[in-house]
Coordinates of C-alpha atoms in Angstrom, one line a residue:
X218 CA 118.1 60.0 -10.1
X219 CA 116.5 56.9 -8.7
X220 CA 117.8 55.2 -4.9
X221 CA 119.4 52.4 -6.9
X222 CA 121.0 54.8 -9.3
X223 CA 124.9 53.9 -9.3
X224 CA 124.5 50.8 -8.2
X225 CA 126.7 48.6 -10.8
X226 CA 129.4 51.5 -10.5
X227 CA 130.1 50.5 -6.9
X228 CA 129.6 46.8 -7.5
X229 CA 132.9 47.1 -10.0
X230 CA 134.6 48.9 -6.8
X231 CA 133.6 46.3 -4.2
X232 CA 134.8 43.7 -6.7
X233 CA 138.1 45.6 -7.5
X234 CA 138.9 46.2 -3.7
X235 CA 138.3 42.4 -3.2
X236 CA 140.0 41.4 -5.8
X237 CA 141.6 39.2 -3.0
X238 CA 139.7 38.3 -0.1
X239 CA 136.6 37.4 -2.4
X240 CA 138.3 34.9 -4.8
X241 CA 140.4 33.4 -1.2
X242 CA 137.3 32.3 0.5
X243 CA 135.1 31.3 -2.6
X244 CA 138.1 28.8 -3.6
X245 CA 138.9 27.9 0.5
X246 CA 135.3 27.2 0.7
X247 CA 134.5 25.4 -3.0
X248 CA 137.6 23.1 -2.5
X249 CA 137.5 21.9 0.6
X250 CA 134.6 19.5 0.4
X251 CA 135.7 18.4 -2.9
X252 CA 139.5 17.5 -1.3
X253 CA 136.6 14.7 1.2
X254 CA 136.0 12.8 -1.5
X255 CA 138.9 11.1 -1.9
X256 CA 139.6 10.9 1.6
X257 CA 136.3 9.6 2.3
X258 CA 136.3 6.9 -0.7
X259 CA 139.9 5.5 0.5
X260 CA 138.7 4.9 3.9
X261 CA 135.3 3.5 3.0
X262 CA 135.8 1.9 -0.5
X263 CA 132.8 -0.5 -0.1
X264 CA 129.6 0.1 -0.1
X265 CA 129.2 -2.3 3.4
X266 CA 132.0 -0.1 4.5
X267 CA 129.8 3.1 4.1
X268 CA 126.8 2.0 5.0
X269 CA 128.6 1.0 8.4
X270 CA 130.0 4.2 9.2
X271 CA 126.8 5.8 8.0
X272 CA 124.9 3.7 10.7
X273 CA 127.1 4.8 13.7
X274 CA 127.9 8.3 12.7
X275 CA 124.0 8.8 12.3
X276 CA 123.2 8.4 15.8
X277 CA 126.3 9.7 17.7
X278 CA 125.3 12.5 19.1
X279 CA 129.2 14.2 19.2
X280 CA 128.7 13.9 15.2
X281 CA 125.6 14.9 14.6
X282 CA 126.1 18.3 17.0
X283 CA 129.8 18.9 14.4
X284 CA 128.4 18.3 11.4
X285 CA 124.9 17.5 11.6
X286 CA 122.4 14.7 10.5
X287 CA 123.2 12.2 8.4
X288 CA 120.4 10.9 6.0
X289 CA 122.1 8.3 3.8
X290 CA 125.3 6.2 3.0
X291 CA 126.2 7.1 -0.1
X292 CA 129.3 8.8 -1.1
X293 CA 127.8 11.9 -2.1
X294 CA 126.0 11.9 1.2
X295 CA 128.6 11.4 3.2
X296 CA 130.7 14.2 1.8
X297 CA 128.1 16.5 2.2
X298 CA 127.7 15.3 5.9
X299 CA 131.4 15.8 6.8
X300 CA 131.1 19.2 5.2
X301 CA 128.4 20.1 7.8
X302 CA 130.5 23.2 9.0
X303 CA 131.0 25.0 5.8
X304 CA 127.9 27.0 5.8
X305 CA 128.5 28.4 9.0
X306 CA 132.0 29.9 7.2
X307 CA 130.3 30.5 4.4
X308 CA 127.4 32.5 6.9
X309 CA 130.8 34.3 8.5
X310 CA 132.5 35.1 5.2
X311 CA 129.4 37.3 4.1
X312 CA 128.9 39.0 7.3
X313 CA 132.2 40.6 7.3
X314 CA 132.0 41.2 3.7
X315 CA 128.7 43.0 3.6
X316 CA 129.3 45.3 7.1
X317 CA 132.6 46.1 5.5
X318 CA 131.0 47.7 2.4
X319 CA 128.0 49.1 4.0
X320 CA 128.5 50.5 7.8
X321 CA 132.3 50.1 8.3
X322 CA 132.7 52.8 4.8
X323 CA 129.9 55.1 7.1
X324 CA 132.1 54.6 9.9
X325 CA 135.1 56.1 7.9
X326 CA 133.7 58.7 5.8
X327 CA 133.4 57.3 2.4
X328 CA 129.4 56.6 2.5
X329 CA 129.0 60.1 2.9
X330 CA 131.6 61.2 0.3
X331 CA 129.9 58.9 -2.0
X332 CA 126.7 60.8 -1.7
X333 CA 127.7 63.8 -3.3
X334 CA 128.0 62.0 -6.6
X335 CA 125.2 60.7 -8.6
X336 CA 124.3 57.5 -6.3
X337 CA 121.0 57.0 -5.2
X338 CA 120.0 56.6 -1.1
X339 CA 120.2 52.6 -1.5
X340 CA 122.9 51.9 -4.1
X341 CA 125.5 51.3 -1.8
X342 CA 123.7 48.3 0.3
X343 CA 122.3 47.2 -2.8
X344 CA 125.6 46.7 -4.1
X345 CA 127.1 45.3 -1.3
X346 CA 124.2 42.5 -1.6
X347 CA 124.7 42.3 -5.3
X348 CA 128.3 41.9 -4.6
X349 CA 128.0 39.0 -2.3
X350 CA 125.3 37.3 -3.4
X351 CA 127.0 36.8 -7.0
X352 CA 129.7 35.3 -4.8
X353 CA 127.4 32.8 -3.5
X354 CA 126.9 31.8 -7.3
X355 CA 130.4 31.6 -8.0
X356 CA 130.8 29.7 -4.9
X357 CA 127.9 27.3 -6.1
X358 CA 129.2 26.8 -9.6
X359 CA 133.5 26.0 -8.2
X360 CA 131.6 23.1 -5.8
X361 CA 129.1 21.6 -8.2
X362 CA 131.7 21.9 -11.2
X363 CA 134.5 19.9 -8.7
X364 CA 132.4 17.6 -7.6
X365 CA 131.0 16.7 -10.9
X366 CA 134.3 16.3 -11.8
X367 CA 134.8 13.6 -9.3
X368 CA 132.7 11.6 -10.3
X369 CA 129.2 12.4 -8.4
X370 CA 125.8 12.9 -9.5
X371 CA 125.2 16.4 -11.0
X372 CA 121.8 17.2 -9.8
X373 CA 123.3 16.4 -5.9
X374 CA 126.4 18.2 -7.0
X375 CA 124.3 21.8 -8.0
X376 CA 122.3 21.1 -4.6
X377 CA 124.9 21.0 -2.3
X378 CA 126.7 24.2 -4.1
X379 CA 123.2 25.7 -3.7
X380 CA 123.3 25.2 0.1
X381 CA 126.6 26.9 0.6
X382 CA 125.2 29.5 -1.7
X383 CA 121.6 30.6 0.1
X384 CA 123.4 30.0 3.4
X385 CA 125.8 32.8 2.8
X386 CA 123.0 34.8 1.3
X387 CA 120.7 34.6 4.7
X388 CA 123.3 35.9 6.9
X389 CA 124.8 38.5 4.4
X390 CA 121.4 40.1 4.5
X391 CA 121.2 39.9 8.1
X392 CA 124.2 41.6 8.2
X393 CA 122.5 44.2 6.2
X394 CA 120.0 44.6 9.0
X395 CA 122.4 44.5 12.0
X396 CA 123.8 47.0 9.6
X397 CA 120.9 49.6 10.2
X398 CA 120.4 49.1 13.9
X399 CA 124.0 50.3 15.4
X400 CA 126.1 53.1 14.8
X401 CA 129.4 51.5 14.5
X402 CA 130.5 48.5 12.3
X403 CA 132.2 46.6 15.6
X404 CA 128.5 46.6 16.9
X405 CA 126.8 45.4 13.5
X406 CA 129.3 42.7 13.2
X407 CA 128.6 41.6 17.2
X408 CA 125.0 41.6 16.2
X409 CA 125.4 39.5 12.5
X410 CA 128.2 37.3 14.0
X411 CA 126.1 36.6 17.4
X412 CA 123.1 35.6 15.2
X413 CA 124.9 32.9 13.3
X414 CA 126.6 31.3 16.3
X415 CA 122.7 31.4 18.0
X416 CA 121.4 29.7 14.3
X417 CA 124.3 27.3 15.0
X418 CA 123.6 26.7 18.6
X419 CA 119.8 26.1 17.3
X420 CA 120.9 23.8 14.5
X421 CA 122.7 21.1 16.9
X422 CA 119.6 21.3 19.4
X423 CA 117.1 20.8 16.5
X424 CA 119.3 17.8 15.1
X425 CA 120.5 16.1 18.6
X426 CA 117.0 16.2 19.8
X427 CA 116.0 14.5 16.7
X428 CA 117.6 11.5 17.5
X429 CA 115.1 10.0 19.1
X430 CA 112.1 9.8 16.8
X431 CA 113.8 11.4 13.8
X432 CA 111.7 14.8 14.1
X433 CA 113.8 18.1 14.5
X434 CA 113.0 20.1 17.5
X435 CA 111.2 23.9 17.1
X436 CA 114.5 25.3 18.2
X437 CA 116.1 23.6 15.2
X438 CA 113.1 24.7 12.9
X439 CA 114.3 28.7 13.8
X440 CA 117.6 28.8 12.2
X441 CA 118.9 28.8 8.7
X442 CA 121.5 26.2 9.2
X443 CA 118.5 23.8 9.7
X444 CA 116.6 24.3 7.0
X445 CA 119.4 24.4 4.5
X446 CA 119.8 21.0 5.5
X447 CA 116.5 20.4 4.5
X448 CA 118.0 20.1 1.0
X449 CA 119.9 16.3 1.2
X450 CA 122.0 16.9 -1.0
X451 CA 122.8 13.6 -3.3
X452 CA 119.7 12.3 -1.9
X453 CA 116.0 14.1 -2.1
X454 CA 117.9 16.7 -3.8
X455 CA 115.0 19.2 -2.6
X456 CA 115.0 22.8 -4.1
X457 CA 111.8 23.9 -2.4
X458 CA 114.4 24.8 1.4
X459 CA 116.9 26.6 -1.1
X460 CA 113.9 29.0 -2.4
X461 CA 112.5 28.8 1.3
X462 CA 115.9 30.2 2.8
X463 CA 116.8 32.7 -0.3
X464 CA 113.3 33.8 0.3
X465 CA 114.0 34.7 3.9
X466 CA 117.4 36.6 2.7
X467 CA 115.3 38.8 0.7
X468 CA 112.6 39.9 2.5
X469 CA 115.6 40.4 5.1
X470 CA 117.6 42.4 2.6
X471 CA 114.3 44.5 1.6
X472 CA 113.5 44.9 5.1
X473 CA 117.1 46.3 5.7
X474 CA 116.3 49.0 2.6
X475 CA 113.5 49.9 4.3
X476 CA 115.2 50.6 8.1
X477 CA 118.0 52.5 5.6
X478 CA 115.7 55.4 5.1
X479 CA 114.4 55.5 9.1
X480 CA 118.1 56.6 10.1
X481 CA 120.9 59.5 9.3
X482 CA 123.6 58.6 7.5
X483 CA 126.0 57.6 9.7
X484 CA 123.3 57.0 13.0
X485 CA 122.2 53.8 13.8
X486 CA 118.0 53.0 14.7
X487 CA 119.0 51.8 17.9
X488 CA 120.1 55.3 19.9
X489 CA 123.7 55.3 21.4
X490 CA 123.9 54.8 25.2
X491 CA 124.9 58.3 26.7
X492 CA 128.0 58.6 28.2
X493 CA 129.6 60.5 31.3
X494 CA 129.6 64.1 31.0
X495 CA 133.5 64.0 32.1
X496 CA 135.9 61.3 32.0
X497 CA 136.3 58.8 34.8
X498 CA 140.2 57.5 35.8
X499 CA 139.3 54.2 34.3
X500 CA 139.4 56.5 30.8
X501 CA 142.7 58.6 31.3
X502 CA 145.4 55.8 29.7
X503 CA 145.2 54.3 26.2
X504 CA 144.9 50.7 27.8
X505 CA 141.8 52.0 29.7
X506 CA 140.7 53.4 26.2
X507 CA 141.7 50.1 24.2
X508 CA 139.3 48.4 27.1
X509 CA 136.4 50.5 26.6
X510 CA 136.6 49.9 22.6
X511 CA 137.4 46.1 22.9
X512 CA 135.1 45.3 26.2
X513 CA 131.9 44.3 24.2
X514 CA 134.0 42.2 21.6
X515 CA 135.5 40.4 24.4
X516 CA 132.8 39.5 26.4
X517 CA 130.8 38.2 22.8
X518 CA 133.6 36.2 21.8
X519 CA 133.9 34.6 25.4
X520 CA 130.6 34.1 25.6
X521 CA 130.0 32.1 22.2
X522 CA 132.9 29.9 23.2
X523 CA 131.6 29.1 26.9
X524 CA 128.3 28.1 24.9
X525 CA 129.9 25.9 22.3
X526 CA 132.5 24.3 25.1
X527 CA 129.3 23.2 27.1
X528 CA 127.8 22.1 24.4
X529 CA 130.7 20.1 22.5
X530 CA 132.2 19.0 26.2
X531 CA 128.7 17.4 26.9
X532 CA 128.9 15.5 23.6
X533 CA 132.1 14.0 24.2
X534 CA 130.9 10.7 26.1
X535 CA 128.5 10.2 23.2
X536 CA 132.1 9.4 21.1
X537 CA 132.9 6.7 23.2
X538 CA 129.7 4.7 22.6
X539 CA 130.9 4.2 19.1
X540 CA 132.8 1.3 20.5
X541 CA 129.5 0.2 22.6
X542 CA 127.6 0.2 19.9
X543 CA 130.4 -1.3 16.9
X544 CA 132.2 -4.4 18.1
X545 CA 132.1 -5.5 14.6
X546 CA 135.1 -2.6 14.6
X547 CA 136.7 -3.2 18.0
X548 CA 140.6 -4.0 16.2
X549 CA 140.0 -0.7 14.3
X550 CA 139.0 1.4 17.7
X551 CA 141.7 -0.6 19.0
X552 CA 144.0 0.9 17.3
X553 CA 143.1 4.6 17.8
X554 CA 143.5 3.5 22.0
X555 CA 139.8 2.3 22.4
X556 CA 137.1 4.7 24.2
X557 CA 139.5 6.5 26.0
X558 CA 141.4 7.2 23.0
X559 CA 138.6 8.0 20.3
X560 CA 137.1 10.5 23.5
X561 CA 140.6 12.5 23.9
X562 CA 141.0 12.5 19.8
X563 CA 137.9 14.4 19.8
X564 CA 138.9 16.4 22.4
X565 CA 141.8 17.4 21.2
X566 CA 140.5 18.4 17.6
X567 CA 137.9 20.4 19.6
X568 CA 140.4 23.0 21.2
X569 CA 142.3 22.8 17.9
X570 CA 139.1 24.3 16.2
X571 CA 138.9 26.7 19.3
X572 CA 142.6 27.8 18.7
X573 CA 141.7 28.5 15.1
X574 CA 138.6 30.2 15.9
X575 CA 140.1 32.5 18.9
X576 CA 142.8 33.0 15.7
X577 CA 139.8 35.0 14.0
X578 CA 139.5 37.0 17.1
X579 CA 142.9 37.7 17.3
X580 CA 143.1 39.0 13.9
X581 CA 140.3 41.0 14.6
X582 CA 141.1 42.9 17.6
X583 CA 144.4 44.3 15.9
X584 CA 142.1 45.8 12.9
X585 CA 140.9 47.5 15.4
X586 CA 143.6 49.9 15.8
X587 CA 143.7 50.3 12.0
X588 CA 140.6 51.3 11.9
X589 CA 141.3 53.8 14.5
X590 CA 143.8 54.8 12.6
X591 CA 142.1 55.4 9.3
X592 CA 139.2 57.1 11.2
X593 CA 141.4 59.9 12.0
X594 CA 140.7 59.3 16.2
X595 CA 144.1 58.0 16.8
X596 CA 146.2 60.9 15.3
X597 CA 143.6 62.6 18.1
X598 CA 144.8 60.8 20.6
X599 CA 148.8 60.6 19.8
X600 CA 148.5 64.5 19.4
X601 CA 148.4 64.6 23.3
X602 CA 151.4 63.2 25.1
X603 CA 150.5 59.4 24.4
X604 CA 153.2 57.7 22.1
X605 CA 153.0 55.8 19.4
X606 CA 153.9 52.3 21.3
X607 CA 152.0 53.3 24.8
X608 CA 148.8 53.4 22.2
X609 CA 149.3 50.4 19.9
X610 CA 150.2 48.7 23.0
X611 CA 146.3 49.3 24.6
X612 CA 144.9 47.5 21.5
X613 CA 147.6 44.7 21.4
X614 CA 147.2 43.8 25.0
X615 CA 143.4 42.8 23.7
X616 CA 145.2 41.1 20.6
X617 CA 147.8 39.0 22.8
X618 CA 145.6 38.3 26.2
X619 CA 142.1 38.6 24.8
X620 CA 142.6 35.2 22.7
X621 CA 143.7 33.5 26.1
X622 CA 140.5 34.5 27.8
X623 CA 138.1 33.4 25.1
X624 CA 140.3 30.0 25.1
X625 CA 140.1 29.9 29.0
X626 CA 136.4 30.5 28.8
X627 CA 136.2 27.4 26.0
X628 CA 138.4 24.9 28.2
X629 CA 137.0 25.3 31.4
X630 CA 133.3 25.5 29.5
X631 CA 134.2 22.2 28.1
X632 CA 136.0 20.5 30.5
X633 CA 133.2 21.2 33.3
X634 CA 130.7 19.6 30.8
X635 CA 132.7 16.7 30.4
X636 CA 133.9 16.1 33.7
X637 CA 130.2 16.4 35.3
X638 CA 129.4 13.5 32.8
X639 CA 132.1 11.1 33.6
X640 CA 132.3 12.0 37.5
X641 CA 135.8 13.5 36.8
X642 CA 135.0 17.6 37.1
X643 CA 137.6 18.6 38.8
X644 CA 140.5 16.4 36.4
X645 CA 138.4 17.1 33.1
X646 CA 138.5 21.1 33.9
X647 CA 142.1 21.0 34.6
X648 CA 142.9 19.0 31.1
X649 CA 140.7 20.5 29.1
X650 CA 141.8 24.4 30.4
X651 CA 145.6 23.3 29.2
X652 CA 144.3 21.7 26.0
X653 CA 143.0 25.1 25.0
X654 CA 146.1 27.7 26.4
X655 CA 148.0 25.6 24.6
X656 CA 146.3 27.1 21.1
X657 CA 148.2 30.4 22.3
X658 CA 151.3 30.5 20.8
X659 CA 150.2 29.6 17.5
X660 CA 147.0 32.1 17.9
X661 CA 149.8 34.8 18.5
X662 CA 151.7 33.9 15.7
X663 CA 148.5 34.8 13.7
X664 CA 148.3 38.0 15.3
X665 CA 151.9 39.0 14.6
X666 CA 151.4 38.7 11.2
X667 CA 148.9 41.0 11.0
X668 CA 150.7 43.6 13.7
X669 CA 153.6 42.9 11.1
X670 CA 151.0 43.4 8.0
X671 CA 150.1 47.0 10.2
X672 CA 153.5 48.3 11.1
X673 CA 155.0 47.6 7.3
X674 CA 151.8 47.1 4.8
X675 CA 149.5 49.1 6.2
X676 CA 147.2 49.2 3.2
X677 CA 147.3 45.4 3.1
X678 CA 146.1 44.9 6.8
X679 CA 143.0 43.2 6.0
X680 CA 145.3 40.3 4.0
X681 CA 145.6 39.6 7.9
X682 CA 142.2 37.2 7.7
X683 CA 144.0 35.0 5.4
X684 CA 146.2 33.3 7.6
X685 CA 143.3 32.2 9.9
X686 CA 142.1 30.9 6.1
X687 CA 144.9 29.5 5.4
X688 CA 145.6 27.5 8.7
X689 CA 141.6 26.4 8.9
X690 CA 142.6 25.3 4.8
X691 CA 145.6 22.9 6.2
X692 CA 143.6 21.5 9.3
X693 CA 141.1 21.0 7.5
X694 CA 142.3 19.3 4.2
X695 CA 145.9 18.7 3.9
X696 CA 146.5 15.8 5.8
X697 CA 143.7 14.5 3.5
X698 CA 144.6 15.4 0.2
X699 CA 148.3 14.0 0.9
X700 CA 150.2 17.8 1.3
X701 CA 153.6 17.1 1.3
X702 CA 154.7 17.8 5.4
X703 CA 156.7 20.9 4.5
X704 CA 153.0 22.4 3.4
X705 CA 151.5 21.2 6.7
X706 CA 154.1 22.9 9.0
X707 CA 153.5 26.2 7.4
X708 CA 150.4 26.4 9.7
X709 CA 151.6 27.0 13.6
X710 CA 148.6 24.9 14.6
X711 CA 150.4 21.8 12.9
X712 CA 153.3 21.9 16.1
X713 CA 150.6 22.1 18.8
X714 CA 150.7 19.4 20.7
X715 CA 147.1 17.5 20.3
X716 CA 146.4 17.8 24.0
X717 CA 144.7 16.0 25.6
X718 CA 145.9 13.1 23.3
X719 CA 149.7 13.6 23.0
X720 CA 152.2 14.8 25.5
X721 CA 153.1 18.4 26.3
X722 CA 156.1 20.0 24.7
X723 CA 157.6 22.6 25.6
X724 CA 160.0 22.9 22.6
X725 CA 157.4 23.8 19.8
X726 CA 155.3 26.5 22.0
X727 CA 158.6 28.3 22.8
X728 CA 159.7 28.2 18.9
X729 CA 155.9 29.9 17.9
X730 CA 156.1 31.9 20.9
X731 CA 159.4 33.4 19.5
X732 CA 158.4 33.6 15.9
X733 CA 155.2 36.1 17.2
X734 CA 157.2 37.9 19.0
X735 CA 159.8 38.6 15.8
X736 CA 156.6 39.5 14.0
X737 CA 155.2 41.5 16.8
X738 CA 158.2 43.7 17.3
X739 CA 158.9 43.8 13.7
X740 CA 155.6 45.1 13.1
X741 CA 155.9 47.9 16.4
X742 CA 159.4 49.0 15.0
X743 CA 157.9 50.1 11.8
X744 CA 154.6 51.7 12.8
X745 CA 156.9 53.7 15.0
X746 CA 158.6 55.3 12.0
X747 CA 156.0 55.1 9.8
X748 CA 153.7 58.0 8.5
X749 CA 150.2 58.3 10.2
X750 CA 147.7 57.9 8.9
X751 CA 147.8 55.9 5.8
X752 CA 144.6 55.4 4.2

């Protein structure tokens, strides 16, 4: 028997438990920048037209940090510009994928169970990779395929599926290594997950600072993101980035073999930080409990969304230069409410992203009690005198108020950035801090789907991620591809008000508000009758 021996075995049962989550976010991610060219052509039919918006858009530094630089002004270019964000989904997507087949099936059991039979020391991370990078393919291929069907230039088309593709790649094989270092799969998803919003963070300081001469900073030259974009798609068309960056992801993913057989199965290299040798009173209630589980997730999340409100708030003045800079378009800015308007616009689609974003965290935090579940420690716990509700409760407060602090943290981030540019801190905090609450109820509608998906469908938890898909599919897309409005208001995000563009209503937040908490109590009646646990 060789390490790799069973390796092709456990790729058919990766693909055959994803049978659902894989083919969601290969076709989310393959469609949506196919769905911006028409957009994009019906609001810059002309050549002129396109080469106009190419020429403000290239130097507006608000742009450039969403979606990064922009090269050319052709068709093609521009949407592969306006699909800037993708890879870092893409990035995302493989990270959970990869820590859910390699450390999260230690955490439960199954790794070891596996290793009775006839599979060799590295099959199962080499299937895991296997697994996701042939998803990267796929991914490639639905792209390149679409948007050769609409029209655009094959080689540009294969490129900018290749980007998405290598992208995803890199970070599922740092997720491989984050993999090896911790003992628990909430820890190796921190680590993967904190090294693609610092490559992010990277990527718009590389590309703003190349404004001025054109030359990307050496912070930008450090992460992936960069030097994917490397690749100008429907313009150089370069392949020598995509074998620089699938380069990297294997010497990454051969490195992570190699840290593999440094550890125990089950042990991570980094040693576990000791705890007390009795329990404190912060540990004697399941809240107290849920904190100490949820703590360093908390504090990550909140901390990547104070970073990216600093750096996005400090970018918003930059949006209303477009009307400096383009009088030749002063009716059309006109008509969106001039700077002011354009400024809050942007603002206001900012803390939607947040709210979908902190949706993701949401969703997160209540897997976390299924996987307490399925690890056999909660039946521990609830075989003492905690009930069932006093426990799930712990893990929901975390679910319910945990979303509210990363938003809080976002807002205030933002709005203090914004506000020490324009000489308004104190009015630009306070605006920006409601713009981002106001994300709750629809956040919380998100996570009652999935406390719903727990308390019923217990097996089907993990479908939980596709409404976060799903609404990030509609904000993204629909409006642009002409979805009929019964479509759009499927997503709760559609009946936020666009603060700080439109006025506050209270009507709609008090509607989602009550739909999560049907679904919230729906899901806590049933988990209450419910066997435990259900694998």
């Amino acid at each position: 028997m060789t390490a790799l021996t069973g390796t092709w075995g456990l790729v058919r049962l990766i693909l055959r438990r994803d049978r659902v989550l894989t083919p969601l976010w290969v076709l989310v991610l393959g469609l949506v920048p196919i769905s911006y060219v028409a957009s994009i052509d019906g609001l810059f039919p002309s050549a002129a037209a396109r080469q106009q918006y190419a020429d403000l858009s290239a130097h507006n530094a608000g742009f450039v940090a969403l979606y990064g630089r922009l090269h050319g002004s052709s068709l093609g270019e521009l949407v592969a510009w306006r699909g800037g964000f993708i890879p870092v989904m893409a990035g995302l997507f493989c990270i959970l994928t990869v820590i859910r087949h390699t450390r999260a099936e230690e955490d439960s059991g199954r790794r070891e169970l596996l290793g009775s039979a006839v599979v060799g020391r590295h099959a199962p991370l080499a299937a895991a990779l296997v697994s996701v990078f042939a998803a990267g393919l796929v991914l490639c291929a639905v792209l390149a395929l679409g948007m050769i069907g609409q029209g655009l230039p094959a080689a540009g088309s294969w490129a900018f599926g290749a980007e998405l593709a290598v992208t995803g790649w890199v970070f599922a094989a740092v997720a491989a290594m984050a993999a090896q270092l911790t003992a628990g799969a909430g820890s190796a998803r921190a680590i993967a997950i904190g090294a693609l919003a610092a490559a992010y963070v990277l990527r718009i300081v590389g590309d703003v600072g190349a404004l001025d001469d054109g030359t990307p900073s050496w912070a930008g030259r450090l992460s992936p993101l960069e030097w994917v974009t490397w690749i100008r798609p429907y313009g150089e068309d370069a392949w020598w980035p995509v074998a620089l960056t699938a380069g990297v992801a294997v010497a990454l993913a051969l490195g992570a073999a190699a840290l593999s057989t440094r550890r125990d199965l089950g042990a991570g290299l980094l040693p576990p930080r000791l705890g007390r040798p009795a329990a404190g009173p912060a540990l004697r209630s399941p809240l107290a409990l849920a904190w100490r589980l949820h703590r360093g997730l908390l504090a990550g999340w909140a901390a990547g969304f104070a970073v990216l409100g600093v750096v996005l708030g400090y970018l918003a003045a930059s949006v209303a230069d477009l009307v400096r800079d383009a009088p030749q378009m002063a009716d059309v800015f006109a008509r969106l409410g001039g700077a002011a308007g354009l400024v809050d616009d942007y603002l206001a689609a900012t803390t939607n992203l947040f709210g979908l974003i902190a949706s993701a965290y949401a969703v997160q935090a209540t897997l976390r009690a299924r996987a307490e579940e399925t690890s056999g420690r909660a039946e521990a716990v609830l075989g003492t005198a905690v009930g069932r509700l006093r426990w799930l409760g712990g893990h929901l407060a975390f679910s319910l108020l945990g979303p509210a602090a990363v938003l809080a943290a976002a807002g205030l981030a933002m709005g203090l950035a914004h506000g020490l540019n324009t000489g308004e801190a104190a009015r630009q905090t306070s605006r920006l801090l409601a713009a981002a609450l106001v994300q709750l109820p629809a956040v919380w509608v998100l996570a009652g789907v999935t406390v719903a998906l727990y308390g019923l469908l217990p097996r089907l938890t993990a479908l939980g991620w596709g409404a976060p898909v799903f609404c990030l599919l509609i904000g993204m897309v629909g409006a642009a591809i002409g979805l009929d409005q019964w479509v759009l208001d499927v997503s709760p995000f559609t009946h936020v008000p666009r603060l700080p563009a439109d006025r506050f209503g209270v009507v709609p937040l008090a509607s989602l508000s009550a739909i999560a908490a049907a679904l919230t109590a729906a899901g806590l009646a049933a988990f209450r009758r419910r066997d435990l646990p259900i694998p």
